[in-house]
């Protein structure tokens, strides 16, 4: 079984918008109520792990008695709030995350609902959702008939747009593809990657222009008096630009990963730890903005769909300092040296040389000489 999500824009009526706002509010309310209670239980049994495990935790049903208006919204949305809280605690107990936090009004407006007995249906530009009935949507691509809808997440963005992410499940056992064409990618701050054939992926010009526009809009915002009318107006403009840029970036990453997955049977990359890397190199936000993580996620499933492979090699492999021609490893190579020159006479673009080494290392892992 495999999963795939489809995201579409929703166009609710005014009445539906009101119900959506109510649902976001109820989900947050129930989440915070359950968290409040669980904090009390936690405080009480903190020193007795067994008792803590045995204790029955609150469920949304309990609050419906005291707060009957909770019955007006999709009960599956509330059930998912409980599951999310459970997940937050599991992550906390395993040390993967901090103690669960209360959801504020400013937090992301979203809820998830599940398919039960045909309560969710897609037809003729509309989607039927629990309590909301038929909501208009812009379905720019078809969901294949063998994909079964499992859950839907409805989100409202900061600029007031609605989106639905439809999670599907489908039977999928791709035949492993025989590996003939392999490419290595070297991560690059400015252009996403350089491949072992010397090609650079490059963000489209309009994307880079939008980034400059955003930086300007943010400077204007910082000069306005906080809370003033002009400040609110500018804040909306910044949020709109953020959304636009995030969409453009995602489109580009989909496109770039699609091309690679179609052209090659295996793609080799370095297993970079972005968080560690941005801290170590003081790149700050830009490494995350670069979208490498998102890109490799797309690449992974687009290759897997076709029975192809994404190979990750050790991040400590000296891909930059090694000569891809003779294998000599340089003692030092400064970041300003854009050309790689080896004693053996080999000269190549620094990033291309690294990408060739990454490819070679991947071939070794694949057992191909
Ligand atoms: Zn050499």
Short mmCIF file of C-alpha atoms and ligand atoms in Angstrom, two decimals:
data_model
loop_
_atom_site.label_atom_id
_atom_site.label_comp_id
_atom_site.label_asym_id
_atom_site.label_seq_id
_atom_site.Cartn_x
_atom_site.Cartn_y
_atom_site.Cartn_z
CA UNK A 1 0.00 0.00 0.00
CA UNK A 2 1.19 3.50 -0.79
CA UNK A 3 -0.12 6.94 0.08
CA UNK A 4 -0.49 10.05 -1.98
CA UNK A 5 -1.96 13.42 -1.08
CA UNK A 6 -3.72 15.80 -3.45
CA UNK A 7 -4.10 19.47 -2.58
CA UNK A 8 -6.84 21.67 -4.01
CA UNK A 9 -8.19 25.15 -3.38
CA UNK A 10 -11.61 25.24 -1.69
CA UNK A 11 -14.28 27.88 -2.25
CA UNK A 12 -16.72 27.66 0.65
CA UNK A 13 -19.94 29.72 0.76
CA UNK A 14 -20.29 32.33 3.50
CA UNK A 15 -22.34 29.89 5.52
CA UNK A 16 -19.69 27.20 5.10
CA UNK A 17 -16.97 29.68 6.06
CA UNK A 18 -18.78 30.28 9.34
CA UNK A 19 -18.98 26.57 10.04
CA UNK A 20 -15.29 26.18 9.14
CA UNK A 21 -14.35 28.97 11.55
CA UNK A 22 -16.42 27.26 14.23
CA UNK A 23 -14.74 23.91 13.53
CA UNK A 24 -11.23 25.39 13.74
CA UNK A 25 -12.26 26.98 17.05
CA UNK A 26 -13.80 23.79 18.47
CA UNK A 27 -10.77 21.69 17.52
CA UNK A 28 -8.49 24.17 19.26
CA UNK A 29 -10.83 24.32 22.28
CA UNK A 30 -11.01 20.53 22.69
CA UNK A 31 -7.26 20.17 22.19
CA UNK A 32 -6.53 22.75 24.88
CA UNK A 33 -9.11 21.25 27.27
CA UNK A 34 -7.63 17.78 26.90
CA UNK A 35 -4.13 19.15 27.31
CA UNK A 36 -5.16 21.02 30.46
CA UNK A 37 -6.51 17.80 31.95
CA UNK A 38 -3.55 15.77 30.88
CA UNK A 39 -1.20 18.30 32.49
CA UNK A 40 -3.07 17.82 35.78
CA UNK A 41 -2.81 14.04 35.45
CA UNK A 42 0.85 14.40 34.55
CA UNK A 43 1.57 16.59 37.59
CA UNK A 44 -0.24 14.14 39.87
CA UNK A 45 1.45 10.96 38.63
CA UNK A 46 4.76 12.37 37.45
CA UNK A 47 6.73 10.17 39.83
CA UNK A 48 4.69 7.03 39.18
CA UNK A 49 5.21 6.11 35.53
CA UNK A 50 3.01 2.98 35.78
CA UNK A 51 0.04 4.84 37.21
CA UNK A 52 0.51 7.49 34.53
CA UNK A 53 0.37 4.81 31.83
CA UNK A 54 -2.74 3.17 33.32
CA UNK A 55 -4.64 6.42 33.72
CA UNK A 56 -7.61 6.96 31.43
CA UNK A 57 -7.23 10.10 29.41
CA UNK A 58 -10.01 12.53 28.50
CA UNK A 59 -11.85 12.16 25.19
CA UNK A 60 -13.83 14.76 23.23
CA UNK A 61 -17.10 12.91 24.07
CA UNK A 62 -16.72 13.99 27.67
CA UNK A 63 -16.75 17.69 26.78
CA UNK A 64 -19.78 17.40 24.56
CA UNK A 65 -21.90 17.02 27.69
CA UNK A 66 -20.62 20.26 29.22
CA UNK A 67 -20.26 22.18 25.97
CA UNK A 68 -23.15 21.07 23.74
CA UNK A 69 -22.13 23.44 20.92
CA UNK A 70 -19.28 21.05 20.20
CA UNK A 71 -21.92 18.77 18.64
CA UNK A 72 -22.47 21.29 15.85
CA UNK A 73 -19.11 20.50 14.25
CA UNK A 74 -17.59 17.40 12.63
CA UNK A 75 -16.95 14.91 15.44
CA UNK A 76 -14.13 13.28 13.47
CA UNK A 77 -12.26 16.59 13.55
CA UNK A 78 -12.43 16.51 17.34
CA UNK A 79 -11.34 12.86 17.40
CA UNK A 80 -8.30 13.83 15.33
CA UNK A 81 -7.47 16.58 17.82
CA UNK A 82 -7.28 13.82 20.43
CA UNK A 83 -5.00 11.73 18.21
CA UNK A 84 -2.76 14.74 17.57
CA UNK A 85 -2.43 15.39 21.27
CA UNK A 86 -1.66 11.70 21.83
CA UNK A 87 1.06 11.95 19.19
CA UNK A 88 2.47 15.10 20.82
CA UNK A 89 2.75 13.25 24.14
CA UNK A 90 4.30 10.17 22.54
CA UNK A 91 6.93 12.42 20.97
CA UNK A 92 7.51 14.13 24.29
CA UNK A 93 7.94 10.86 26.20
CA UNK A 94 10.34 9.49 23.61
CA UNK A 95 12.44 12.66 23.80
CA UNK A 96 11.78 13.69 20.20
CA UNK A 97 9.87 16.84 21.15
CA UNK A 98 9.26 19.23 24.01
CA UNK A 99 6.22 19.19 26.27
CA UNK A 100 2.99 19.72 24.26
CA UNK A 101 1.92 23.36 24.04
CA UNK A 102 -1.50 24.98 24.06
CA UNK A 103 -2.83 26.04 20.68
CA UNK A 104 -3.22 29.80 20.37
CA UNK A 105 -5.71 31.69 18.25
CA UNK A 106 -2.82 32.68 16.04
CA UNK A 107 -1.86 29.07 15.35
CA UNK A 108 -2.51 27.48 11.98
CA UNK A 109 -6.25 27.16 11.27
CA UNK A 110 -6.74 23.58 10.25
CA UNK A 111 -8.50 20.31 11.01
CA UNK A 112 -8.49 16.76 9.72
CA UNK A 113 -11.46 14.52 9.08
CA UNK A 114 -11.66 10.88 7.97
CA UNK A 115 -13.66 8.83 5.54
CA UNK A 116 -16.31 6.75 7.31
CA UNK A 117 -19.16 5.08 5.42
CA UNK A 118 -18.93 7.25 2.34
CA UNK A 119 -19.24 10.58 4.19
CA UNK A 120 -16.68 12.15 1.85
CA UNK A 121 -17.27 12.20 -1.90
CA UNK A 122 -15.87 14.04 -4.90
CA UNK A 123 -18.11 14.95 -7.82
CA UNK A 124 -18.29 17.63 -10.51
CA UNK A 125 -16.07 20.23 -8.91
CA UNK A 126 -17.50 19.73 -5.43
CA UNK A 127 -16.42 17.73 -2.40
CA UNK A 128 -18.88 16.45 0.18
CA UNK A 129 -17.56 16.88 3.71
CA UNK A 130 -19.09 15.99 7.08
CA UNK A 131 -21.47 18.74 8.31
CA UNK A 132 -20.42 21.12 5.53
CA UNK A 133 -22.20 19.19 2.73
CA UNK A 134 -20.98 20.03 -0.79
CA UNK A 135 -18.07 22.51 -0.94
CA UNK A 136 -16.85 23.91 -4.24
CA UNK A 137 -13.24 23.14 -5.14
CA UNK A 138 -10.86 23.68 -8.01
CA UNK A 139 -9.73 20.19 -8.93
CA UNK A 140 -6.84 20.81 -11.31
CA UNK A 141 -5.92 17.12 -11.51
CA UNK A 142 -7.81 13.87 -11.37
CA UNK A 143 -7.41 11.38 -8.56
CA UNK A 144 -6.96 7.94 -10.19
CA UNK A 145 -9.91 5.61 -9.60
CA UNK A 146 -7.82 3.03 -7.74
CA UNK A 147 -6.84 5.66 -5.13
CA UNK A 148 -9.07 5.39 -2.07
CA UNK A 149 -9.66 8.56 -0.05
CA UNK A 150 -8.70 8.07 3.61
CA UNK A 151 -8.66 11.53 5.18
CA UNK A 152 -8.92 15.22 4.40
CA UNK A 153 -7.20 18.18 6.02
CA UNK A 154 -8.79 21.58 5.60
CA UNK A 155 -6.63 24.66 6.10
CA UNK A 156 -7.20 28.39 6.06
CA UNK A 157 -4.14 30.46 5.18
CA UNK A 158 -3.20 33.79 6.74
CA UNK A 159 -4.54 35.59 3.69
CA UNK A 160 -7.94 33.93 4.00
CA UNK A 161 -7.67 31.21 1.34
CA UNK A 162 -8.96 27.70 1.94
CA UNK A 163 -7.22 24.50 0.87
CA UNK A 164 -7.98 20.83 1.20
CA UNK A 165 -5.35 18.11 1.24
CA UNK A 166 -6.90 14.77 0.28
CA UNK A 167 -4.92 11.78 1.51
CA UNK A 168 -5.37 8.65 -0.59
CA UNK A 169 -4.18 5.07 -0.32
CA UNK A 170 -3.58 2.72 -3.21
CA UNK A 171 -2.27 -0.73 -4.06
CA UNK A 172 1.21 -0.30 -5.42
CA UNK A 173 4.02 -2.74 -5.98
CA UNK A 174 6.33 -1.33 -8.59
CA UNK A 175 8.64 -3.74 -10.37
CA UNK A 176 12.22 -2.83 -9.42
CA UNK A 177 13.81 -1.08 -12.38
CA UNK A 178 17.12 -2.36 -13.66
CA UNK A 179 19.68 0.33 -12.90
CA UNK A 180 21.44 1.74 -15.93
CA UNK A 181 21.38 5.53 -15.71
CA UNK A 182 22.72 6.98 -12.47
CA UNK A 183 23.27 10.61 -11.54
CA UNK A 184 24.95 12.23 -8.54
CA UNK A 185 23.77 15.53 -7.06
CA UNK A 186 25.83 17.97 -5.04
CA UNK A 187 23.72 20.26 -2.86
CA UNK A 188 24.20 23.91 -3.71
CA UNK A 189 23.06 26.88 -1.67
CA UNK A 190 22.20 29.07 -4.60
CA UNK A 191 20.95 26.71 -7.26
CA UNK A 192 19.62 23.71 -5.31
CA UNK A 193 22.04 21.25 -6.89
CA UNK A 194 24.78 20.64 -9.44
CA UNK A 195 24.70 17.21 -11.07
CA UNK A 196 27.50 14.86 -12.11
CA UNK A 197 27.04 15.88 -15.74
CA UNK A 198 27.77 19.50 -14.87
CA UNK A 199 24.18 20.74 -15.07
CA UNK A 200 22.82 23.14 -12.48
CA UNK A 201 19.23 23.22 -11.35
CA UNK A 202 18.26 26.82 -11.11
CA UNK A 203 15.37 28.56 -9.48
CA UNK A 204 13.33 30.44 -12.06
CA UNK A 205 14.01 34.16 -12.41
CA UNK A 206 10.50 35.15 -11.31
CA UNK A 207 11.08 33.24 -8.08
CA UNK A 208 14.27 35.14 -7.30
CA UNK A 209 12.52 38.40 -8.17
CA UNK A 210 9.68 37.52 -5.79
CA UNK A 211 12.24 36.93 -3.02
CA UNK A 212 13.65 40.43 -3.55
CA UNK A 213 10.14 41.85 -3.51
CA UNK A 214 9.46 40.09 -0.22
CA UNK A 215 12.64 41.50 1.35
CA UNK A 216 11.55 45.01 0.29
CA UNK A 217 8.02 44.49 1.63
CA UNK A 218 9.44 43.29 4.94
CA UNK A 219 11.63 46.38 5.23
CA UNK A 220 8.58 48.58 4.66
CA UNK A 221 6.67 46.62 7.32
CA UNK A 222 9.45 47.11 9.87
CA UNK A 223 9.21 50.90 9.40
CA UNK A 224 5.46 51.07 10.02
CA UNK A 225 3.97 51.62 13.45
CA UNK A 226 2.91 48.28 14.87
CA UNK A 227 -0.88 47.89 15.03
CA UNK A 228 -1.63 50.86 12.74
CA UNK A 229 -3.87 50.53 9.68
CA UNK A 230 -0.94 50.87 7.31
CA UNK A 231 0.96 48.24 9.28
CA UNK A 232 -1.97 45.76 9.01
CA UNK A 233 -2.21 46.39 5.29
CA UNK A 234 1.49 45.82 4.80
CA UNK A 235 1.42 42.71 6.96
CA UNK A 236 -1.19 41.19 4.68
CA UNK A 237 0.98 42.05 1.68
CA UNK A 238 3.97 40.28 3.27
CA UNK A 239 1.81 37.21 4.05
CA UNK A 240 0.57 37.12 0.45
CA UNK A 241 4.12 37.27 -0.89
CA UNK A 242 5.19 34.51 1.51
CA UNK A 243 2.40 32.28 0.22
CA UNK A 244 3.19 33.04 -3.39
CA UNK A 245 6.88 32.28 -2.90
CA UNK A 246 6.17 29.03 -1.05
CA UNK A 247 3.94 27.92 -3.94
CA UNK A 248 6.48 28.88 -6.60
CA UNK A 249 9.21 27.04 -4.71
CA UNK A 250 7.07 23.94 -4.36
CA UNK A 251 6.18 23.96 -8.08
CA UNK A 252 9.84 24.25 -8.99
CA UNK A 253 10.86 21.43 -6.63
CA UNK A 254 8.13 19.17 -8.05
CA UNK A 255 9.30 19.91 -11.57
CA UNK A 256 13.00 19.40 -10.86
CA UNK A 257 12.40 16.10 -9.01
CA UNK A 258 9.98 14.86 -11.69
CA UNK A 259 12.58 15.42 -14.45
CA UNK A 260 15.29 13.54 -12.53
CA UNK A 261 12.96 10.67 -11.60
CA UNK A 262 11.94 10.24 -15.22
CA UNK A 263 15.44 10.46 -16.67
CA UNK A 264 17.45 8.33 -14.22
CA UNK A 265 17.09 4.91 -12.60
CA UNK A 266 18.95 5.94 -9.46
CA UNK A 267 19.84 9.32 -7.95
CA UNK A 268 22.68 9.63 -5.43
CA UNK A 269 22.74 12.41 -2.84
CA UNK A 270 24.62 13.19 0.33
CA UNK A 271 22.67 12.56 3.50
CA UNK A 272 22.84 16.13 4.78
CA UNK A 273 21.56 17.06 8.18
CA UNK A 274 20.10 20.44 7.36
CA UNK A 275 19.53 21.53 10.91
CA UNK A 276 23.08 20.75 11.95
CA UNK A 277 24.41 22.24 8.77
CA UNK A 278 22.63 25.56 9.09
CA UNK A 279 23.81 25.89 12.66
CA UNK A 280 27.35 24.91 11.88
CA UNK A 281 27.76 27.16 8.89
CA UNK A 282 25.61 30.04 10.11
CA UNK A 283 23.54 29.88 6.98
CA UNK A 284 20.52 30.64 9.11
CA UNK A 285 17.14 30.47 7.50
CA UNK A 286 18.31 30.22 3.93
CA UNK A 287 19.17 26.52 4.03
CA UNK A 288 15.59 25.74 5.00
CA UNK A 289 14.29 28.16 2.40
CA UNK A 290 16.33 26.38 -0.19
CA UNK A 291 13.92 23.50 0.03
CA UNK A 292 16.48 20.69 -0.12
CA UNK A 293 14.51 18.62 2.39
CA UNK A 294 11.28 19.02 0.45
CA UNK A 295 13.12 18.29 -2.78
CA UNK A 296 14.57 15.01 -1.52
CA UNK A 297 11.14 13.95 -0.19
CA UNK A 298 9.59 14.53 -3.62
CA UNK A 299 12.50 12.79 -5.31
CA UNK A 300 12.19 9.78 -3.01
CA UNK A 301 8.55 9.04 -3.77
CA UNK A 302 8.73 9.95 -7.44
CA UNK A 303 11.57 7.45 -7.89
CA UNK A 304 9.89 4.79 -5.71
CA UNK A 305 6.69 5.02 -7.77
CA UNK A 306 8.67 3.79 -10.75
CA UNK A 307 10.66 1.12 -8.92
CA UNK A 308 13.73 3.37 -8.94
CA UNK A 309 16.15 4.30 -6.16
CA UNK A 310 17.33 7.28 -4.14
CA UNK A 311 20.74 6.47 -2.65
CA UNK A 312 21.95 8.49 0.31
CA UNK A 313 25.65 8.41 1.03
CA UNK A 314 27.43 9.25 4.27
CA UNK A 315 27.56 12.97 4.88
CA UNK A 316 31.17 12.70 6.02
CA UNK A 317 32.33 11.40 2.65
CA UNK A 318 34.89 14.02 1.37
CA UNK A 319 33.08 14.65 -1.91
CA UNK A 320 34.52 18.13 -2.44
CA UNK A 321 38.15 17.40 -1.62
CA UNK A 322 38.50 14.19 -3.62
CA UNK A 323 39.69 14.25 -7.24
CA UNK A 324 37.04 12.48 -9.28
CA UNK A 325 39.69 11.54 -11.83
CA UNK A 326 42.52 9.96 -9.81
CA UNK A 327 41.06 9.72 -6.31
CA UNK A 328 43.68 11.90 -4.54
CA UNK A 329 42.22 13.69 -1.52
CA UNK A 330 43.25 17.29 -0.91
CA UNK A 331 44.24 18.38 2.57
CA UNK A 332 42.37 21.63 2.26
CA UNK A 333 40.03 23.32 -0.16
CA UNK A 334 38.67 26.76 0.65
CA UNK A 335 35.12 27.74 -0.18
CA UNK A 336 36.38 30.48 -2.50
CA UNK A 337 38.10 28.00 -4.83
CA UNK A 338 35.47 27.50 -7.50
CA UNK A 339 37.70 25.36 -9.72
CA UNK A 340 39.03 22.01 -8.61
CA UNK A 341 42.64 21.47 -9.76
CA UNK A 342 44.47 18.24 -9.07
CA UNK A 343 48.16 17.34 -9.33
CA UNK A 344 47.15 14.74 -11.91
CA UNK A 345 46.16 17.58 -14.24
CA UNK A 346 42.41 17.20 -13.78
CA UNK A 347 40.50 20.50 -13.70
CA UNK A 348 36.76 20.78 -13.20
CA UNK A 349 34.11 22.97 -11.68
CA UNK A 350 34.24 22.39 -7.95
CA UNK A 351 30.59 21.35 -7.58
CA UNK A 352 30.63 19.12 -10.64
CA UNK A 353 33.70 17.33 -9.29
CA UNK A 354 31.85 16.76 -6.00
CA UNK A 355 28.75 15.49 -7.83
CA UNK A 356 30.86 12.98 -9.80
CA UNK A 357 32.34 11.70 -6.53
CA UNK A 358 28.87 11.38 -5.05
CA UNK A 359 27.76 9.39 -8.08
CA UNK A 360 30.82 7.11 -7.83
CA UNK A 361 30.16 6.46 -4.15
CA UNK A 362 26.55 5.63 -4.98
CA UNK A 363 27.62 3.21 -7.71
CA UNK A 364 29.82 1.49 -5.13
CA UNK A 365 26.84 1.10 -2.79
CA UNK A 366 24.77 -0.27 -5.64
CA UNK A 367 27.51 -2.76 -6.45
CA UNK A 368 28.04 -1.32 -9.92
CA UNK A 369 31.65 -0.71 -10.88
ZN1 LIG B 1 43.55 13.84 -9.70
#
